[in-house]
mmCIF file of C-alpha atoms and ligand atoms in Angstrom:
data_model
loop_
_atom_site.group_PDB
_atom_site.id
_atom_site.type_symbol
_atom_site.label_atom_id
_atom_site.label_comp_id
_atom_site.label_asym_id
_atom_site.label_seq_id
_atom_site.Cartn_x
_atom_site.Cartn_y
_atom_site.Cartn_z
ATOM 1 C CA UNK A 127 -11.001 20.059 -11.148
ATOM 2 C CA UNK A 128 -7.482 20.253 -9.815
ATOM 3 C CA UNK A 129 -7.470 19.833 -6.030
ATOM 4 C CA UNK A 130 -6.968 16.401 -4.488
ATOM 5 C CA UNK A 131 -10.136 16.405 -2.378
ATOM 6 C CA UNK A 132 -12.314 17.888 -5.110
ATOM 7 C CA UNK A 133 -11.276 15.094 -7.434
ATOM 8 C CA UNK A 134 -11.539 12.457 -4.697
ATOM 9 C CA UNK A 135 -15.114 13.527 -4.042
ATOM 10 C CA UNK A 136 -16.380 14.215 -7.555
ATOM 11 C CA UNK A 137 -14.529 12.160 -10.183
ATOM 12 C CA UNK A 138 -16.612 9.197 -11.284
ATOM 13 C CA UNK A 139 -19.692 10.543 -9.531
ATOM 14 C CA UNK A 140 -20.597 13.672 -11.460
ATOM 15 C CA UNK A 141 -24.355 14.310 -11.057
ATOM 16 C CA UNK A 142 -25.818 14.037 -14.526
ATOM 17 C CA UNK A 143 -23.750 10.939 -15.316
ATOM 18 C CA UNK A 144 -26.557 8.741 -13.988
ATOM 19 C CA UNK A 145 -30.215 8.268 -14.869
ATOM 20 C CA UNK A 146 -31.645 10.057 -11.814
ATOM 21 C CA UNK A 147 -28.889 12.556 -11.102
ATOM 22 C CA UNK A 148 -27.616 10.549 -8.128
ATOM 23 C CA UNK A 149 -25.048 12.451 -6.072
ATOM 24 C CA UNK A 150 -23.617 9.121 -4.950
ATOM 25 C CA UNK A 151 -22.832 6.432 -7.499
ATOM 26 C CA UNK A 152 -25.386 3.599 -7.428
ATOM 27 C CA UNK A 153 -24.258 -0.024 -6.948
ATOM 28 C CA UNK A 154 -24.713 -2.071 -10.109
ATOM 29 C CA UNK A 155 -24.984 -5.636 -8.894
ATOM 30 C CA UNK A 156 -26.033 -7.290 -12.148
ATOM 31 C CA UNK A 157 -23.492 -9.889 -13.281
ATOM 32 C CA UNK A 158 -24.694 -9.817 -16.871
ATOM 33 C CA UNK A 159 -26.223 -7.319 -19.297
ATOM 34 C CA UNK A 160 -28.961 -8.266 -21.768
ATOM 35 C CA UNK A 161 -29.046 -7.205 -25.427
ATOM 36 C CA UNK A 162 -31.943 -7.106 -27.837
ATOM 37 C CA UNK A 163 -29.892 -7.927 -30.940
ATOM 38 C CA UNK A 164 -27.095 -10.424 -31.577
ATOM 39 C CA UNK A 165 -25.212 -7.646 -33.363
ATOM 40 C CA UNK A 166 -24.883 -5.882 -29.991
ATOM 41 C CA UNK A 167 -23.722 -8.776 -27.815
ATOM 42 C CA UNK A 168 -20.196 -7.425 -27.412
ATOM 43 C CA UNK A 169 -21.229 -3.753 -27.145
ATOM 44 C CA UNK A 170 -21.203 -1.813 -23.865
ATOM 45 C CA UNK A 171 -21.325 -3.822 -20.662
ATOM 46 C CA UNK A 172 -21.457 -7.579 -21.237
ATOM 47 C CA UNK A 173 -20.398 -9.426 -18.084
ATOM 48 C CA UNK A 174 -19.289 -7.964 -14.746
ATOM 49 C CA UNK A 175 -15.893 -9.686 -14.555
ATOM 50 C CA UNK A 176 -14.995 -7.935 -17.800
ATOM 51 C CA UNK A 177 -16.586 -4.610 -16.941
ATOM 52 C CA UNK A 178 -19.017 -3.270 -14.361
ATOM 53 C CA UNK A 179 -20.371 0.282 -14.126
ATOM 54 C CA UNK A 180 -19.639 0.660 -10.391
ATOM 55 C CA UNK A 181 -16.096 -0.685 -10.745
ATOM 56 C CA UNK A 182 -15.557 1.595 -13.748
ATOM 57 C CA UNK A 183 -16.554 4.644 -11.691
ATOM 58 C CA UNK A 184 -14.150 3.574 -8.934
ATOM 59 C CA UNK A 185 -11.352 3.091 -11.471
ATOM 60 C CA UNK A 186 -11.890 6.646 -12.738
ATOM 61 C CA UNK A 187 -11.615 7.935 -9.181
ATOM 62 C CA UNK A 188 -8.522 5.833 -8.442
ATOM 63 C CA UNK A 189 -6.811 7.128 -11.589
ATOM 64 C CA UNK A 190 -7.557 10.711 -10.525
ATOM 65 C CA UNK A 191 -5.874 10.169 -7.136
ATOM 66 C CA UNK A 192 -2.518 9.306 -8.738
ATOM 67 C CA UNK A 193 -3.013 11.715 -11.684
ATOM 68 C CA UNK A 194 -2.816 8.594 -13.850
ATOM 69 C CA UNK A 195 -4.438 7.927 -17.213
ATOM 70 C CA UNK A 196 -5.642 4.492 -16.149
ATOM 71 C CA UNK A 197 -6.502 2.558 -12.996
ATOM 72 C CA UNK A 198 -7.679 -1.008 -12.468
ATOM 73 C CA UNK A 199 -9.379 -2.372 -9.353
ATOM 74 C CA UNK A 200 -8.723 -5.865 -7.951
ATOM 75 C CA UNK A 201 -10.067 -8.074 -5.190
ATOM 76 C CA UNK A 202 -6.974 -7.532 -3.000
ATOM 77 C CA UNK A 203 -3.598 -5.861 -3.061
ATOM 78 C CA UNK A 204 -1.967 -9.221 -3.700
ATOM 79 C CA UNK A 205 -4.370 -9.924 -6.584
ATOM 80 C CA UNK A 206 -3.312 -6.580 -8.102
ATOM 81 C CA UNK A 207 0.352 -7.489 -7.671
ATOM 82 C CA UNK A 208 -0.088 -10.998 -9.097
ATOM 83 C CA UNK A 209 -1.876 -9.588 -12.131
ATOM 84 C CA UNK A 210 0.959 -7.105 -12.786
ATOM 85 C CA UNK A 211 3.518 -9.939 -12.678
ATOM 86 C CA UNK A 212 1.420 -12.288 -14.833
ATOM 87 C CA UNK A 213 0.660 -9.608 -17.404
ATOM 88 C CA UNK A 214 4.176 -8.263 -17.880
ATOM 89 C CA UNK A 215 6.648 -11.080 -17.163
ATOM 90 C CA UNK A 216 7.415 -14.491 -18.557
ATOM 91 C CA UNK A 217 9.544 -17.515 -17.633
ATOM 92 C CA UNK A 218 13.218 -16.603 -17.300
ATOM 93 C CA UNK A 219 12.603 -12.933 -16.476
ATOM 94 C CA UNK A 220 14.347 -11.389 -13.502
ATOM 95 C CA UNK A 221 13.063 -8.851 -10.959
ATOM 96 C CA UNK A 222 15.139 -6.738 -8.558
ATOM 97 C CA UNK A 223 13.096 -6.013 -5.429
ATOM 98 C CA UNK A 224 13.537 -4.051 -2.203
ATOM 99 C CA UNK A 225 14.397 -6.570 0.524
ATOM 100 C CA UNK A 226 12.029 -4.873 2.984
ATOM 101 C CA UNK A 227 8.534 -5.604 1.600
ATOM 102 C CA UNK A 228 5.209 -6.750 3.017
ATOM 103 C CA UNK A 229 5.681 -10.445 3.922
ATOM 104 C CA UNK A 230 2.801 -11.505 1.683
ATOM 105 C CA UNK A 231 4.411 -9.808 -1.314
ATOM 106 C CA UNK A 232 7.629 -11.752 -0.755
ATOM 107 C CA UNK A 233 5.588 -14.949 -0.370
ATOM 108 C CA UNK A 234 3.875 -14.244 -3.698
ATOM 109 C CA UNK A 235 7.240 -13.586 -5.373
ATOM 110 C CA UNK A 236 9.158 -16.556 -3.973
ATOM 111 C CA UNK A 237 6.573 -19.262 -3.476
ATOM 112 C CA UNK A 238 4.182 -18.592 -6.344
ATOM 113 C CA UNK A 239 5.882 -16.648 -9.134
ATOM 114 C CA UNK A 240 9.167 -18.499 -8.511
ATOM 115 C CA UNK A 241 7.467 -21.737 -9.593
ATOM 116 C CA UNK A 242 6.846 -20.196 -12.998
ATOM 117 C CA UNK A 243 10.520 -19.458 -13.592
ATOM 118 C CA UNK A 244 10.559 -15.786 -12.588
ATOM 119 C CA UNK A 245 13.621 -14.964 -10.502
ATOM 120 C CA UNK A 246 13.853 -12.351 -7.746
ATOM 121 C CA UNK A 247 16.928 -10.679 -6.258
ATOM 122 C CA UNK A 248 16.414 -8.710 -3.045
ATOM 123 C CA UNK A 249 18.576 -5.696 -2.295
ATOM 124 C CA UNK A 250 18.658 -2.814 0.142
ATOM 125 C CA UNK A 251 17.169 -0.276 -2.274
ATOM 126 C CA UNK A 252 17.902 2.673 0.021
ATOM 127 C CA UNK A 253 21.153 2.812 -1.936
ATOM 128 C CA UNK A 254 20.428 3.036 -5.698
ATOM 129 C CA UNK A 255 23.935 1.613 -6.263
ATOM 130 C CA UNK A 256 22.780 -1.731 -4.809
ATOM 131 C CA UNK A 257 19.929 -1.811 -7.321
ATOM 132 C CA UNK A 258 22.205 -0.968 -10.254
ATOM 133 C CA UNK A 259 24.613 -3.747 -9.214
ATOM 134 C CA UNK A 260 21.844 -6.357 -9.079
ATOM 135 C CA UNK A 261 20.662 -5.759 -12.668
ATOM 136 C CA UNK A 262 21.082 -8.677 -15.066
ATOM 137 C CA UNK A 263 20.492 -9.058 -18.787
ATOM 138 C CA UNK A 264 17.026 -10.504 -18.099
ATOM 139 C CA UNK A 265 15.971 -7.891 -15.511
ATOM 140 C CA UNK A 266 12.591 -6.596 -16.630
ATOM 141 C CA UNK A 267 11.304 -4.999 -13.460
ATOM 142 C CA UNK A 268 12.312 -3.172 -10.287
ATOM 143 C CA UNK A 269 9.816 -3.505 -7.438
ATOM 144 C CA UNK A 270 9.852 -1.283 -4.369
ATOM 145 C CA UNK A 271 7.761 -0.070 -1.480
ATOM 146 C CA UNK A 272 8.587 3.377 -0.111
ATOM 147 C CA UNK A 273 8.174 3.778 2.804
ATOM 148 C CA UNK A 274 8.630 0.054 3.380
ATOM 149 C CA UNK A 275 6.577 -2.277 5.520
ATOM 150 C CA UNK A 276 7.518 -2.514 8.382
ATOM 151 C CA UNK A 277 10.825 -0.632 8.746
ATOM 152 C CA UNK A 278 9.820 2.636 7.061
ATOM 153 C CA UNK A 279 12.863 2.626 4.771
ATOM 154 C CA UNK A 280 12.740 4.905 1.732
ATOM 155 C CA UNK A 281 13.873 4.476 -1.852
ATOM 156 C CA UNK A 282 14.609 7.362 -4.207
ATOM 157 C CA UNK A 283 11.903 6.903 -6.855
ATOM 158 C CA UNK A 284 13.427 9.331 -9.370
ATOM 159 C CA UNK A 285 16.895 7.741 -9.171
ATOM 160 C CA UNK A 286 15.491 4.215 -9.451
ATOM 161 C CA UNK A 287 13.285 5.169 -12.414
ATOM 162 C CA UNK A 288 16.397 6.356 -14.262
ATOM 163 C CA UNK A 289 18.255 3.141 -13.446
ATOM 164 C CA UNK A 290 15.282 1.020 -14.541
ATOM 165 C CA UNK A 291 14.729 2.890 -17.781
ATOM 166 C CA UNK A 292 18.379 2.951 -18.821
ATOM 167 C CA UNK A 293 18.208 -0.853 -18.532
ATOM 168 C CA UNK A 294 14.883 -1.193 -20.380
ATOM 169 C CA UNK A 295 13.112 -2.303 -17.187
ATOM 170 C CA UNK A 296 9.918 -1.077 -15.532
ATOM 171 C CA UNK A 297 9.743 0.508 -12.080
ATOM 172 C CA UNK A 298 6.819 -0.645 -9.921
ATOM 173 C CA UNK A 299 6.120 1.287 -6.703
ATOM 174 C CA UNK A 300 3.822 -0.031 -3.982
ATOM 175 C CA UNK A 301 2.444 3.265 -2.687
ATOM 176 C CA UNK A 302 0.224 1.776 0.026
ATOM 177 C CA UNK A 303 1.966 3.369 3.026
ATOM 178 C CA UNK A 304 2.402 6.877 1.612
ATOM 179 C CA UNK A 305 -1.005 7.010 -0.160
ATOM 180 C CA UNK A 306 -1.580 9.198 -3.234
ATOM 181 C CA UNK A 307 -2.261 12.110 -0.883
ATOM 182 C CA UNK A 308 1.371 12.238 0.218
ATOM 183 C CA UNK A 309 3.259 10.769 -2.755
ATOM 184 C CA UNK A 310 2.692 10.267 -6.500
ATOM 185 C CA UNK A 311 5.324 7.862 -7.874
ATOM 186 C CA UNK A 312 4.182 8.144 -11.521
ATOM 187 C CA UNK A 313 5.081 11.833 -11.443
ATOM 188 C CA UNK A 314 8.558 10.905 -10.197
ATOM 189 C CA UNK A 315 9.126 8.538 -13.129
ATOM 190 C CA UNK A 316 7.655 5.211 -11.962
ATOM 191 C CA UNK A 317 5.813 3.184 -14.601
ATOM 192 C CA UNK A 318 3.332 1.347 -12.395
ATOM 193 C CA UNK A 319 1.817 2.095 -8.993
ATOM 194 C CA UNK A 320 0.169 -0.616 -6.928
ATOM 195 C CA UNK A 321 -1.939 -0.187 -3.819
ATOM 196 C CA UNK A 322 -3.496 -2.347 -1.198
ATOM 197 C CA UNK A 323 -6.783 -0.431 -1.276
ATOM 198 C CA UNK A 324 -7.651 -2.360 1.892
ATOM 199 C CA UNK A 325 -5.577 0.196 3.795
ATOM 200 C CA UNK A 326 -5.812 4.012 3.729
ATOM 201 C CA UNK A 327 -7.617 4.337 0.411
ATOM 202 C CA UNK A 328 -10.716 2.489 1.638
ATOM 203 C CA UNK A 329 -9.776 3.516 5.155
ATOM 204 C CA UNK A 330 -12.347 1.808 7.375
ATOM 205 C CA UNK A 331 -11.079 -1.781 7.702
ATOM 206 C CA UNK A 332 -14.201 -3.113 5.998
ATOM 207 C CA UNK A 333 -13.058 -4.001 2.474
ATOM 208 C CA UNK A 334 -10.165 -5.971 0.988
ATOM 209 C CA UNK A 335 -9.097 -4.573 -2.388
ATOM 210 C CA UNK A 336 -6.215 -3.610 -4.636
ATOM 211 C CA UNK A 337 -5.423 -1.175 -7.422
ATOM 212 C CA UNK A 338 -2.929 -0.580 -10.208
ATOM 213 C CA UNK A 339 -2.376 2.824 -11.818
ATOM 214 C CA UNK A 340 -0.444 3.447 -15.063
ATOM 215 C CA UNK A 341 -0.034 6.028 -17.822
ATOM 216 C CA UNK A 342 1.230 3.832 -20.652
ATOM 217 C CA UNK A 343 -1.484 2.639 -23.003
ATOM 218 C CA UNK A 344 0.209 -0.621 -23.944
ATOM 219 C CA UNK A 345 0.866 -1.613 -20.326
ATOM 220 C CA UNK A 346 -2.717 -0.677 -19.544
ATOM 221 C CA UNK A 347 -4.133 -2.861 -22.268
ATOM 222 C CA UNK A 348 -2.059 -5.864 -21.107
ATOM 223 C CA UNK A 349 -3.260 -5.313 -17.541
ATOM 224 C CA UNK A 350 -6.852 -4.897 -18.675
ATOM 225 C CA UNK A 351 -6.668 -8.173 -20.628
ATOM 226 C CA UNK A 352 -5.272 -10.004 -17.583
ATOM 227 C CA UNK A 353 -7.734 -8.396 -15.175
ATOM 228 C CA UNK A 354 -10.474 -10.149 -17.126
ATOM 229 C CA UNK A 355 -8.520 -13.288 -18.063
ATOM 230 C CA UNK A 356 -7.273 -13.972 -14.512
ATOM 231 C CA UNK A 357 -10.469 -12.657 -12.927
ATOM 232 C CA UNK A 358 -9.451 -11.258 -9.524
ATOM 233 C CA UNK A 359 -11.827 -8.276 -9.830
ATOM 234 C CA UNK A 360 -13.288 -6.100 -7.084
ATOM 235 C CA UNK A 361 -17.007 -6.643 -6.466
ATOM 236 C CA UNK A 362 -19.513 -3.831 -7.137
ATOM 237 C CA UNK A 363 -20.345 -3.457 -3.447
ATOM 238 C CA UNK A 364 -16.694 -3.314 -2.447
ATOM 239 C CA UNK A 365 -16.061 -0.833 -5.278
ATOM 240 C CA UNK A 366 -18.755 1.369 -3.810
ATOM 241 C CA UNK A 367 -17.300 1.120 -0.296
ATOM 242 C CA UNK A 368 -13.888 2.137 -1.624
ATOM 243 C CA UNK A 369 -15.437 5.127 -3.430
ATOM 244 C CA UNK A 370 -17.064 6.201 -0.199
ATOM 245 C CA UNK A 371 -13.780 5.883 1.666
ATOM 246 C CA UNK A 372 -11.788 7.873 -0.896
ATOM 247 C CA UNK A 373 -13.911 10.979 -0.361
ATOM 248 C CA UNK A 374 -12.368 11.515 3.078
ATOM 249 C CA UNK A 375 -8.839 10.332 2.257
ATOM 250 C CA UNK A 376 -7.300 13.804 2.504
ATOM 251 C CA UNK A 377 -8.808 14.692 5.880
ATOM 252 C CA UNK A 378 -8.050 11.259 7.266
ATOM 253 C CA UNK A 379 -4.421 11.425 6.159
ATOM 254 C CA UNK A 380 -3.938 14.846 7.752
ATOM 255 C CA UNK A 381 -5.159 13.472 11.068
ATOM 256 C CA UNK A 382 -3.284 10.151 10.762
ATOM 257 C CA UNK A 383 -0.111 12.115 10.197
ATOM 258 C CA UNK A 384 -0.649 14.578 13.015
ATOM 259 C CA UNK A 385 -1.264 11.741 15.478
ATOM 260 C CA UNK A 386 1.635 9.660 14.119
ATOM 261 C CA UNK A 387 4.113 12.533 14.384
ATOM 262 C CA UNK A 388 3.103 13.194 17.997
ATOM 263 C CA UNK A 389 3.288 9.504 18.913
ATOM 264 C CA UNK A 390 6.665 9.106 17.171
ATOM 265 C CA UNK A 391 8.029 11.971 19.274
ATOM 266 C CA UNK A 392 6.469 10.542 22.435
ATOM 267 C CA UNK A 393 8.052 7.130 21.756
ATOM 268 C CA UNK A 394 11.428 8.654 20.885
ATOM 269 C CA UNK A 395 11.548 10.231 24.349
ATOM 270 C CA UNK A 396 10.382 7.100 26.190
ATOM 271 C CA UNK A 397 13.005 5.228 28.255
ATOM 272 C CA UNK A 398 11.459 1.830 27.373
ATOM 273 C CA UNK A 399 11.961 2.470 23.650
ATOM 274 C CA UNK A 400 15.207 1.599 21.901
ATOM 275 C CA UNK A 401 14.540 3.141 18.500
ATOM 276 C CA UNK A 402 11.683 4.685 16.495
ATOM 277 C CA UNK A 403 11.244 4.417 12.731
ATOM 278 C CA UNK A 404 9.169 7.284 11.293
ATOM 279 C CA UNK A 405 10.237 9.304 8.232
ATOM 280 C CA UNK A 406 8.909 12.524 9.767
ATOM 281 C CA UNK A 407 11.480 12.428 12.571
ATOM 282 C CA UNK A 408 14.740 14.342 12.154
ATOM 283 C CA UNK A 409 16.437 11.185 13.429
ATOM 284 C CA UNK A 410 15.224 9.121 10.456
ATOM 285 C CA UNK A 411 18.337 8.520 8.321
ATOM 286 C CA UNK A 412 16.385 9.394 5.152
ATOM 287 C CA UNK A 413 14.398 12.332 6.495
ATOM 288 C CA UNK A 414 15.842 14.549 3.743
ATOM 289 C CA UNK A 415 14.631 12.219 0.992
ATOM 290 C CA UNK A 416 11.219 12.024 2.670
ATOM 291 C CA UNK A 417 10.985 15.816 2.571
ATOM 292 C CA UNK A 418 11.915 15.910 -1.109
ATOM 293 C CA UNK A 419 9.817 13.043 -2.374
ATOM 294 C CA UNK A 420 6.739 13.083 -0.147
ATOM 295 C CA UNK A 421 4.264 15.774 0.833
ATOM 296 C CA UNK A 422 3.762 14.216 4.262
ATOM 297 C CA UNK A 423 5.000 11.271 6.275
ATOM 298 C CA UNK A 424 1.847 9.230 6.794
ATOM 299 C CA UNK A 425 0.374 7.335 9.721
ATOM 300 C CA UNK A 426 2.640 4.272 9.992
ATOM 301 C CA UNK A 427 5.548 3.905 12.370
ATOM 302 C CA UNK A 428 7.469 1.157 14.105
ATOM 303 C CA UNK A 429 9.674 0.972 17.156
ATOM 304 C CA UNK A 430 11.911 -1.415 19.075
ATOM 305 C CA UNK A 431 10.924 -1.943 22.670
ATOM 306 C CA UNK A 432 13.502 -2.663 25.366
ATOM 307 C CA UNK A 433 13.223 -6.193 26.764
ATOM 308 C CA UNK A 434 12.949 -8.213 23.536
ATOM 309 C CA UNK A 435 10.080 -10.332 22.324
ATOM 310 C CA UNK A 436 8.714 -10.954 25.820
ATOM 311 C CA UNK A 437 8.307 -7.227 26.479
ATOM 312 C CA UNK A 438 6.844 -6.687 22.993
ATOM 313 C CA UNK A 439 4.191 -9.366 23.578
ATOM 314 C CA UNK A 440 3.278 -8.080 27.032
ATOM 315 C CA UNK A 441 3.073 -4.512 25.749
ATOM 316 C CA UNK A 442 0.810 -5.156 22.756
ATOM 317 C CA UNK A 443 -1.460 -7.408 24.847
ATOM 318 C CA UNK A 444 -1.892 -4.732 27.492
ATOM 319 C CA UNK A 445 -3.292 -1.992 25.251
ATOM 320 C CA UNK A 446 -6.987 -1.128 25.296
ATOM 321 C CA UNK A 447 -7.480 1.220 22.351
ATOM 322 C CA UNK A 448 -4.786 -0.063 19.954
ATOM 323 C CA UNK A 449 -6.214 -3.326 18.622
ATOM 324 C CA UNK A 450 -3.771 -6.227 18.313
ATOM 325 C CA UNK A 451 -4.277 -6.954 14.620
ATOM 326 C CA UNK A 452 -2.675 -7.219 11.203
ATOM 327 C CA UNK A 453 -3.507 -4.698 8.487
ATOM 328 C CA UNK A 454 -3.272 -0.920 8.686
ATOM 329 C CA UNK A 455 -4.652 2.322 7.372
ATOM 330 C CA UNK A 456 -8.091 2.221 8.984
ATOM 331 C CA UNK A 457 -9.518 4.951 11.195
ATOM 332 C CA UNK A 458 -8.830 2.816 14.285
ATOM 333 C CA UNK A 459 -5.331 2.359 15.693
ATOM 334 C CA UNK A 460 -3.793 -1.095 15.233
ATOM 335 C CA UNK A 461 -0.632 -2.603 16.678
ATOM 336 C CA UNK A 462 1.268 -5.777 15.832
ATOM 337 C CA UNK A 463 4.579 -7.638 16.059
ATOM 338 C CA UNK A 464 5.890 -8.171 12.487
ATOM 339 C CA UNK A 465 8.168 -11.116 13.445
ATOM 340 C CA UNK A 466 5.144 -13.070 14.717
ATOM 341 C CA UNK A 467 2.437 -11.712 12.434
ATOM 342 C CA UNK A 468 2.733 -9.819 9.120
ATOM 343 C CA UNK A 469 6.306 -10.915 8.383
ATOM 344 C CA UNK A 470 6.303 -14.368 9.998
ATOM 345 C CA UNK A 471 6.429 -15.990 6.543
ATOM 346 C CA UNK A 472 9.933 -14.547 5.971
ATOM 347 C CA UNK A 473 12.653 -16.888 7.354
ATOM 348 C CA UNK A 474 14.204 -15.617 10.602
ATOM 349 C CA UNK A 475 17.749 -15.179 9.180
ATOM 350 C CA UNK A 476 16.385 -13.068 6.325
ATOM 351 C CA UNK A 477 14.249 -11.023 8.733
ATOM 352 C CA UNK A 478 17.276 -10.339 10.885
ATOM 353 C CA UNK A 479 19.403 -9.417 7.875
ATOM 354 C CA UNK A 480 16.797 -6.815 6.847
ATOM 355 C CA UNK A 481 16.580 -5.497 10.410
ATOM 356 C CA UNK A 482 13.201 -6.826 11.562
ATOM 357 C CA UNK A 483 13.962 -7.685 15.180
ATOM 358 C CA UNK A 484 11.675 -9.732 17.446
ATOM 359 C CA UNK A 485 11.265 -6.609 19.577
ATOM 360 C CA UNK A 486 9.951 -4.564 16.631
ATOM 361 C CA UNK A 487 6.400 -3.308 17.092
ATOM 362 C CA UNK A 488 4.489 -1.798 14.170
ATOM 363 C CA UNK A 489 1.779 0.787 14.736
ATOM 364 C CA UNK A 490 -0.930 1.963 12.386
ATOM 365 C CA UNK A 491 -1.860 5.218 14.077
ATOM 366 C CA UNK A 492 -5.579 5.876 13.764
ATOM 367 C CA UNK A 493 -7.526 9.098 13.874
ATOM 368 C CA UNK A 494 -8.802 8.828 17.456
ATOM 369 C CA UNK A 495 -8.090 11.634 19.940
ATOM 370 C CA UNK A 496 -4.346 11.876 20.494
ATOM 371 C CA UNK A 497 -4.637 12.191 24.285
ATOM 372 C CA UNK A 498 -6.458 8.845 24.500
ATOM 373 C CA UNK A 499 -3.853 7.141 22.337
ATOM 374 C CA UNK A 500 -0.935 8.461 24.394
ATOM 375 C CA UNK A 501 -2.699 7.534 27.630
ATOM 376 C CA UNK A 502 -3.168 3.981 26.351
ATOM 377 C CA UNK A 503 0.521 3.662 25.404
ATOM 378 C CA UNK A 504 1.445 5.135 28.783
ATOM 379 C CA UNK A 505 -0.542 2.577 30.732
ATOM 380 C CA UNK A 506 0.963 -0.187 28.571
ATOM 381 C CA UNK A 507 4.499 0.961 29.408
ATOM 382 C CA UNK A 508 3.591 1.349 33.090
ATOM 383 C CA UNK A 509 2.320 -2.240 33.230
ATOM 384 C CA UNK A 510 5.586 -3.459 31.709
ATOM 385 C CA UNK A 511 7.433 -1.907 34.606
ATOM 386 C CA UNK A 512 5.238 -3.642 37.227
HETATM 387 O O1 P1T B 828 -3.833 -7.474 1.952
HETATM 388 P P1 P1T B 828 -3.911 -7.066 0.508
HETATM 389 O O2 P1T B 828 -5.000 -6.106 0.206
HETATM 390 O O3 P1T B 828 -3.859 -8.231 -0.420
HETATM 391 O O4 P1T B 828 -2.573 -6.195 0.225
HETATM 392 C C1 P1T B 828 -1.290 -6.725 0.305
HETATM 393 C C2 P1T B 828 -0.316 -5.649 0.658
HETATM 394 C C3 P1T B 828 0.415 -5.036 -0.347
HETATM 395 N N1 P1T B 828 1.296 -4.055 -0.093
HETATM 396 C C4 P1T B 828 1.502 -3.608 1.153
HETATM 397 C C5 P1T B 828 2.495 -2.517 1.393
HETATM 398 C C6 P1T B 828 0.778 -4.154 2.223
HETATM 399 O O5 P1T B 828 0.993 -3.669 3.457
HETATM 400 C C7 P1T B 828 -0.156 -5.199 1.982
HETATM 401 C C8 P1T B 828 -0.938 -5.838 3.068
HETATM 402 N N2 P1T B 828 -0.408 -5.640 4.350
HETATM 403 C C9 P1T B 828 -0.931 -6.126 5.514
HETATM 404 C C10 P1T B 828 -2.037 -6.878 5.594
HETATM 405 C C11 P1T B 828 -0.177 -5.756 6.740
HETATM 406 O O6 P1T B 828 -0.688 -5.897 7.868
HETATM 407 O O7 P1T B 828 0.967 -5.295 6.572
#
């Protein structure tokens, strides 16, 4: 099995791997597993926080998506991230992170991990030189998203992996926006990939989950220990929902991308739009890197609307198909204002320094019919002009 979709559909669910030859993995809800002899109490499945057959099948599938040796499933993207930090860092350690990250990730870094003596320095990681300059003796980890949330900035994974490794640090890549269909950071030298499975991987806005993928056995065993010891595991039912979602990841991503590219071009030509951020556009300052490092540009984009926050609010409230909501990566189109929603927890001065203006609107382009999406945006712009 080599192809992405073949693996997405079959890994972890081979007929013959279950009692009845199920084509779809069954959901194992039991929290505990009985033994007939004391000698066997720690053999096989024991307790579902530690290990569960449905979660195991999902983890096999998740590993296959990133061509990784190991994957671990968590109850949210943030739970996955927290477990990585808790498993691999200690008091006094230092992390260099991309300054443009999901607001909740920065909140976890600064307001939770900071209390345990882990220090974070934020840099514009588009320039690897900025990352190299920020390294300290205690730097153990580089942490990036690429493309970033919400400004669609890119970081050169290969270059940053070299910088990290020459310093004895690990490179962590949050691959949520690109998805494993369009980008595989482990193959470019990253040590750890994290995902908010809530987004494209599950794909239907009906499950909150997270994942970590790695190749290194020692890192894996530390993560596995902490997955159980901290306990933020994905439930069997949610594991099953994610497995179901993964089977269509490739076809969904093709359609997300096709719609996003067309909408990015539409917005770029619109007189009410100041600027569009989408790595598939020639006008994106890192379009060349996107072409080299990714196999596609994904379904996320953002744009600045003319007229400031007031226009942004009126526009997003006037849409009928694009739902005004946080999150992303589901089949339905979503729209939001980062300064008021997903990135409101970042102080205004810091937001402005990164480039997140009040007039920035972020779009998760769904897989509806393109004509309907464009018509909805059109009527939104028309109402602004009234
Ligand atoms: O929401 P959760 O599953 O815990 O994942 C957190 C997370 C991690 N990484 C990235 C790149 C993310 O975008 C997210 C969650 N983001 C949103 C909810 C959002 O609307 O941006």
